[in-house]
Amino acid sequence: MTDSSAYTLSNLVEELRWRGMIHDMTPGTEEQLAKEKTLGYIGFDPTARSLHIGNLATVMLLVHLQRHGHQPIALVGGATGMIGDPSGKSAERNLLDVETLRENQEGVRQQLEKFLDFKASDNPAIMVNNYDWFGQIGFLEFLRDAGKHLTINYMIAKDSVKKRLETGLSFTEFSYQLLQGYDFYHLYQHQGVKLQMGGSDQWGNITTGTEFIRRKASGGRHSGEAYALTAPLITKSDGSKFGKSESGNVWLDAEMTSPYKFYQFWLNVADEDLSRLLRVFSLKTQEEIEALEQLPNPNEAKRALAEELTTRIHSAEDFENARDASTILFGNAALERIQRIDEKTLLEVFEGLPQETISRSEYESAGNVVDLLSETTHQLVFKSKGEARRMIQQGGVSINKEKITSTNAEATFPLLQDKYLLVQRGKKNHYLVRVVD
RNA sequence: GGGGAGAUACCGAAGCGGUCAAACGGGGCAGACUGUAAAUCUGUUGGCUCAGCCUUCGUAGGUUCGAAUCCUGCUCUCCCCA
C-alpha cells in the first residue's frame, strides 16, 4: 500500500494485514480475493437498537472489502437475533421480544448505511435480513434440510459450545451455529457469496458455515468453496474491555452516546492503544497514518482520529460542536469567553453535557454552594451534601470555570446568558444547570 | 438425609462485649505532576444542621449499663459424608 490510490481486489488482504485486522483466514481466502470480485458478508444481530464501537471494527472489514472493489453484504440477524449467540457468553441469555427486535433491526440497518455505499455502480453494498428466509422455513423442513449435514460431534467440538457444556446451554442457543451456518449456505446458493467475515469470536460459527457449504453444495453446480476471515478482538493495554467508557458502552446512536462523549472517548484513548486504533478505524492511507504515529505529541493523532470518526458517524457539525465544547471546557478559556457566546451556540456546544433545569426561585433559595450542587440541582452533580462538601474541600469543583474554595460560599453566581451555570466536578465532568423563570 | 463452615461497607477481607462509621488490599472519586495520556505520590470513599449528631456489620427477636462481637428463631451460601 505505498500508493494510496491503489485499491485493488488483490491487495485487500495486504492492507488488512498491515492494519492488524486479520486474526485468521481459511486456506485459499487470499487467492480467492485476488482472483475475482468476491461477495463477502458479516452478520449483525440486533441485540440493541444501536451498534457500538465494538461492532465498528467488523463493520470496517466490510468497508475495506468494498473499497477494494469487492461487494459487501451486511446481514441483519432478524432470525438469529431471536436465538442468541452463545459465543463468548458464559450464561444463557434472555430472549428479546419480537417488537424490540424489529426496532433494533431498523436502527442497526440505518447505521450500517452510513458506512457502506449502496449506490456504487460496480459493487453496491447489499443489506439482507436472515428473517426473510428463516421466517419461511418450517421446523421439520429445517431439520431435514440443514440438520442432516452436520453432526452433533462436530457442533459440540466448537469452543463456544464446549465452554458451556459444564454450566449448561439450551438447545436453542446450541442451534445458533447451525442457523448461522445455514445463512452462509443460503447466501452462497442464492447470491454467490463466498466469504464470511467477523470478529475472532465468530470463527467457530463461520467455519460451521464453510463446512456446511462444503458438505451440502459440493458436487453440484457450485464447487462448495467458501471462505472465512476474522479480525482480532480489540484489546486495551490496561486489560479492560474496549468500547466502554466509565458510563458504559460507547454507542453510535447520538441519543445513546452524545457526539460530545463520542468525541471525548477517542481523545481519551491510551497512548499505547492509539496506533492500533488508528489502523483499524481510520480510513486514512498508510502514509497518513504512519505520519500521525510519528508525531511527538500523540494528542494530535488522537484529535485526528476523533475528528474523522465523529464526522463519519455523526456529522461535520456535530464534530465542530464537540471540538468547541472540548476547547472551552478543557482549555484555559476564561469566563469572558463563555459569557460572550450567544445562547444558541452555547446550547449547541454543550448539548452533550448532563443537564438539569431548576426554577429561579429554587436557585435563589439555595443556601450555599453545597446545597446548590446537591439538593437544589436534584443530585445532578453530587448525590449527597457530604460528597459535595468533600469534593469542594479537595479543590475539585468549579462553577463557570472558577474554582470554589469554600463550602460556605453563597450560592450567588453570575448566570451565563442570565440562565446557565457551568459546573465542573474534577477535571473531566461538566454539567449544565439551566435556571428558568 | 447426616456433619461442618460462613453471611461485615462497591469488591475481597480483618474485627469476636466497650477505645468500631468498623483495620488492610483492590476498585471508585479528587488533588499534585502532565498532554483531557500512562506511571507515581497525596487525600478521600454511609448520612446530616459536620471538631458534634444520626443510621449501618444477612434477617427478626433476646441477654447486657453497653453488641458487628454473646444467645434463639428464620433466610441464604459454601464444604464434607450418604
mmCIF file of N, CA and C (backbone and C1' of nucleotides) in Angstrom, chain A residues 264 267-268 271 299 302 326 384-386 389-391 394 427 429, chain B residues 29-37 43-45 47-50:
data_model
loop_
_atom_site.group_PDB
_atom_site.id
_atom_site.type_symbol
_atom_site.label_atom_id
_atom_site.label_comp_id
_atom_site.label_asym_id
_atom_site.label_seq_id
_atom_site.Cartn_x
_atom_site.Cartn_y
_atom_site.Cartn_z
ATOM 1 N N GLN A 264 -14.998 12.708 22.871
ATOM 2 C CA GLN A 264 -14.128 12.606 24.037
ATOM 3 C C GLN A 264 -13.552 11.204 24.219
ATOM 4 N N LEU A 267 -10.497 10.913 22.199
ATOM 5 C CA LEU A 267 -9.398 11.743 22.709
ATOM 6 C C LEU A 267 -8.755 11.097 23.925
ATOM 7 N N ASN A 268 -9.524 10.317 24.642
ATOM 8 C CA ASN A 268 -9.029 9.762 25.892
ATOM 9 C C ASN A 268 -8.462 8.355 25.782
ATOM 10 N N ASP A 271 -2.332 6.062 25.096
ATOM 11 C CA ASP A 271 -1.273 6.210 24.088
ATOM 12 C C ASP A 271 -0.919 4.879 23.447
ATOM 13 N N ASN A 299 -1.455 13.467 21.221
ATOM 14 C CA ASN A 299 -2.780 14.089 21.254
ATOM 15 C C ASN A 299 -3.236 14.572 19.891
ATOM 16 N N LYS A 302 -4.679 11.690 18.223
ATOM 17 C CA LYS A 302 -5.974 11.354 18.832
ATOM 18 C C LYS A 302 -7.037 12.309 18.315
ATOM 19 N N SER A 326 -15.108 20.998 23.796
ATOM 20 C CA SER A 326 -13.899 20.487 24.433
ATOM 21 C C SER A 326 -12.880 21.583 24.682
ATOM 22 N N SER A 384 -24.986 13.579 47.405
ATOM 23 C CA SER A 384 -25.199 13.962 48.803
ATOM 24 C C SER A 384 -24.397 15.211 49.109
ATOM 25 N N LYS A 385 -24.804 15.864 50.168
ATOM 26 C CA LYS A 385 -24.101 17.088 50.548
ATOM 27 C C LYS A 385 -22.698 16.774 51.024
ATOM 28 N N GLY A 386 -22.584 15.630 51.670
ATOM 29 C CA GLY A 386 -21.273 15.242 52.170
ATOM 30 C C GLY A 386 -20.280 15.129 51.029
ATOM 31 N N ARG A 389 -19.414 18.554 49.759
ATOM 32 C CA ARG A 389 -18.525 19.223 50.715
ATOM 33 C C ARG A 389 -17.094 18.709 50.572
ATOM 34 N N ARG A 390 -17.001 17.402 50.529
ATOM 35 C CA ARG A 390 -15.699 16.749 50.429
ATOM 36 C C ARG A 390 -14.961 17.208 49.167
ATOM 37 N N MET A 391 -15.700 17.177 48.056
ATOM 38 C CA MET A 391 -15.100 17.499 46.785
ATOM 39 C C MET A 391 -14.636 18.941 46.739
ATOM 40 N N GLN A 394 -11.549 19.380 48.608
ATOM 41 C CA GLN A 394 -10.378 18.862 47.890
ATOM 42 C C GLN A 394 -10.030 19.695 46.661
ATOM 43 N N LYS A 427 -11.679 17.022 36.773
ATOM 44 C CA LYS A 427 -11.164 17.572 35.539
ATOM 45 C C LYS A 427 -12.106 17.312 34.373
ATOM 46 N N ASN A 429 -15.554 16.093 34.365
ATOM 47 C CA ASN A 429 -17.012 16.043 34.424
ATOM 48 C C ASN A 429 -17.624 17.427 34.437
ATOM 49 P P C B 29 -13.306 7.013 38.555
ATOM 50 O "O5'" C B 29 -13.476 8.174 39.633
ATOM 51 C "C5'" C B 29 -14.748 8.754 39.868
ATOM 52 C "C4'" C B 29 -14.658 9.664 41.067
ATOM 53 C "C3'" C B 29 -13.562 10.715 41.000
ATOM 54 O "O3'" C B 29 -13.924 11.818 40.186
ATOM 55 C "C1'" C B 29 -13.506 9.704 43.112
ATOM 56 P P A B 30 -12.803 12.562 39.379
ATOM 57 O "O5'" A B 30 -12.084 13.415 40.520
ATOM 58 C "C5'" A B 30 -12.767 14.495 41.130
ATOM 59 C "C4'" A B 30 -11.963 14.991 42.301
ATOM 60 C "C3'" A B 30 -10.565 15.492 41.972
ATOM 61 O "O3'" A B 30 -10.600 16.815 41.471
ATOM 62 C "C1'" A B 30 -10.462 14.076 43.845
ATOM 63 P P G B 31 -9.442 17.338 40.576
ATOM 64 O "O5'" G B 31 -8.257 17.474 41.628
ATOM 65 C "C5'" G B 31 -8.277 18.528 42.584
ATOM 66 C "C4'" G B 31 -7.035 18.461 43.426
ATOM 67 C "C3'" G B 31 -5.719 18.502 42.663
ATOM 68 O "O3'" G B 31 -5.373 19.825 42.307
ATOM 69 C "C1'" G B 31 -5.620 16.777 44.253
ATOM 70 P P A B 32 -4.518 20.076 41.035
ATOM 71 O "O5'" A B 32 -3.086 19.547 41.510
ATOM 72 C "C5'" A B 32 -2.364 20.233 42.525
ATOM 73 C "C4'" A B 32 -1.054 19.530 42.740
ATOM 74 C "C3'" A B 32 -0.216 19.364 41.482
ATOM 75 O "O3'" A B 32 0.523 20.537 41.210
ATOM 76 C "C1'" A B 32 -0.290 17.319 42.662
ATOM 77 P P C B 33 0.783 20.965 39.715
ATOM 78 O "O5'" C B 33 1.696 19.780 39.158
ATOM 79 C "C5'" C B 33 2.996 19.557 39.706
ATOM 80 C "C4'" C B 33 3.584 18.339 39.057
ATOM 81 C "C3'" C B 33 3.477 18.337 37.545
ATOM 82 O "O3'" C B 33 4.519 19.122 36.978
ATOM 83 C "C1'" C B 33 2.803 16.230 38.373
ATOM 84 P P U B 34 4.278 19.903 35.627
ATOM 85 O "O5'" U B 34 4.089 18.720 34.612
ATOM 86 C "C5'" U B 34 3.502 18.985 33.386
ATOM 87 C "C4'" U B 34 3.190 17.678 32.709
ATOM 88 C "C3'" U B 34 2.227 17.864 31.553
ATOM 89 O "O3'" U B 34 2.990 18.187 30.401
ATOM 90 C "C1'" U B 34 1.431 16.134 32.958
ATOM 91 P P G B 35 2.481 19.301 29.467
ATOM 92 O "O5'" G B 35 1.058 18.667 29.078
ATOM 93 C "C5'" G B 35 0.096 19.390 28.292
ATOM 94 C "C4'" G B 35 -0.825 18.325 27.720
ATOM 95 C "C3'" G B 35 -1.611 17.618 28.813
ATOM 96 O "O3'" G B 35 -2.984 17.831 28.628
ATOM 97 C "C1'" G B 35 -0.509 16.083 27.353
ATOM 98 P P U B 36 -3.871 18.829 28.671
ATOM 99 O "O5'" U B 36 -5.216 18.094 29.118
ATOM 100 C "C5'" U B 36 -5.396 17.580 30.430
ATOM 101 C "C4'" U B 36 -6.481 16.497 30.382
ATOM 102 C "C3'" U B 36 -5.991 15.252 29.650
ATOM 103 O "O3'" U B 36 -5.996 14.157 30.526
ATOM 104 C "C1'" U B 36 -8.124 15.974 28.850
ATOM 105 P P A B 37 -5.372 13.372 31.485
ATOM 106 O "O5'" A B 37 -4.587 12.302 30.585
ATOM 107 C "C5'" A B 37 -5.349 11.518 29.653
ATOM 108 C "C4'" A B 37 -4.489 10.405 29.148
ATOM 109 C "C3'" A B 37 -3.811 9.533 30.182
ATOM 110 O "O3'" A B 37 -4.705 8.577 30.707
ATOM 111 C "C1'" A B 37 -2.302 10.002 28.442
ATOM 112 P P G B 43 -2.173 10.545 52.669
ATOM 113 O "O5'" G B 43 -3.573 11.226 52.365
ATOM 114 C "C5'" G B 43 -3.867 12.520 52.867
ATOM 115 C "C4'" G B 43 -5.098 13.047 52.186
ATOM 116 C "C3'" G B 43 -6.356 12.224 52.388
ATOM 117 O "O3'" G B 43 -6.958 12.501 53.630
ATOM 118 C "C1'" G B 43 -6.166 12.818 50.116
ATOM 119 P P U B 44 -7.887 11.403 54.332
ATOM 120 O "O5'" U B 44 -9.103 11.264 53.312
ATOM 121 C "C5'" U B 44 -10.076 12.310 53.196
ATOM 122 C "C4'" U B 44 -11.043 11.952 52.109
ATOM 123 C "C3'" U B 44 -11.828 10.670 52.345
ATOM 124 O "O3'" U B 44 -12.954 10.933 53.150
ATOM 125 C "C1'" U B 44 -10.968 10.671 50.143
ATOM 126 P P U B 45 -13.567 9.740 54.005
ATOM 127 O "O5'" U B 45 -14.249 8.808 52.908
ATOM 128 C "C5'" U B 45 -15.386 9.277 52.168
ATOM 129 C "C4'" U B 45 -15.776 8.222 51.169
ATOM 130 C "C3'" U B 45 -15.978 6.840 51.767
ATOM 131 O "O3'" U B 45 -17.310 6.752 52.250
ATOM 132 C "C1'" U B 45 -14.693 6.678 49.790
ATOM 133 P P G B 47 -22.321 9.646 52.195
ATOM 134 O "O5'" G B 47 -23.584 9.987 53.125
ATOM 135 C "C5'" G B 47 -24.902 9.879 52.603
ATOM 136 C "C4'" G B 47 -25.881 10.324 53.661
ATOM 137 C "C3'" G B 47 -25.685 11.757 54.141
ATOM 138 O "O3'" G B 47 -26.308 12.682 53.264
ATOM 139 C "C1'" G B 47 -25.899 10.334 56.004
ATOM 140 P P C B 48 -25.766 14.110 53.129
ATOM 141 O "O5'" C B 48 -26.152 14.779 54.513
ATOM 142 C "C5'" C B 48 -27.507 15.101 54.792
ATOM 143 C "C4'" C B 48 -27.658 15.470 56.238
ATOM 144 C "C3'" C B 48 -26.968 16.765 56.661
ATOM 145 O "O3'" C B 48 -27.756 17.888 56.322
ATOM 146 C "C1'" C B 48 -26.559 15.085 58.261
ATOM 147 P P U B 49 -27.100 19.235 56.078
ATOM 148 O "O5'" U B 49 -26.868 19.761 57.570
ATOM 149 C "C5'" U B 49 -26.008 20.882 57.834
ATOM 150 C "C4'" U B 49 -26.155 21.261 59.307
ATOM 151 C "C3'" U B 49 -25.682 20.188 60.277
ATOM 152 O "O3'" U B 49 -24.372 20.474 60.814
ATOM 153 C "C1'" U B 49 -27.858 21.024 60.866
ATOM 154 P P C B 50 -23.443 21.585 60.294
ATOM 155 O "O5'" C B 50 -21.988 21.205 60.812
ATOM 156 C "C5'" C B 50 -21.746 20.488 62.025
ATOM 157 C "C4'" C B 50 -20.578 19.550 61.760
ATOM 158 C "C3'" C B 50 -19.461 20.247 60.971
ATOM 159 O "O3'" C B 50 -18.367 20.648 61.780
ATOM 160 C "C1'" C B 50 -20.059 18.112 60.020
#
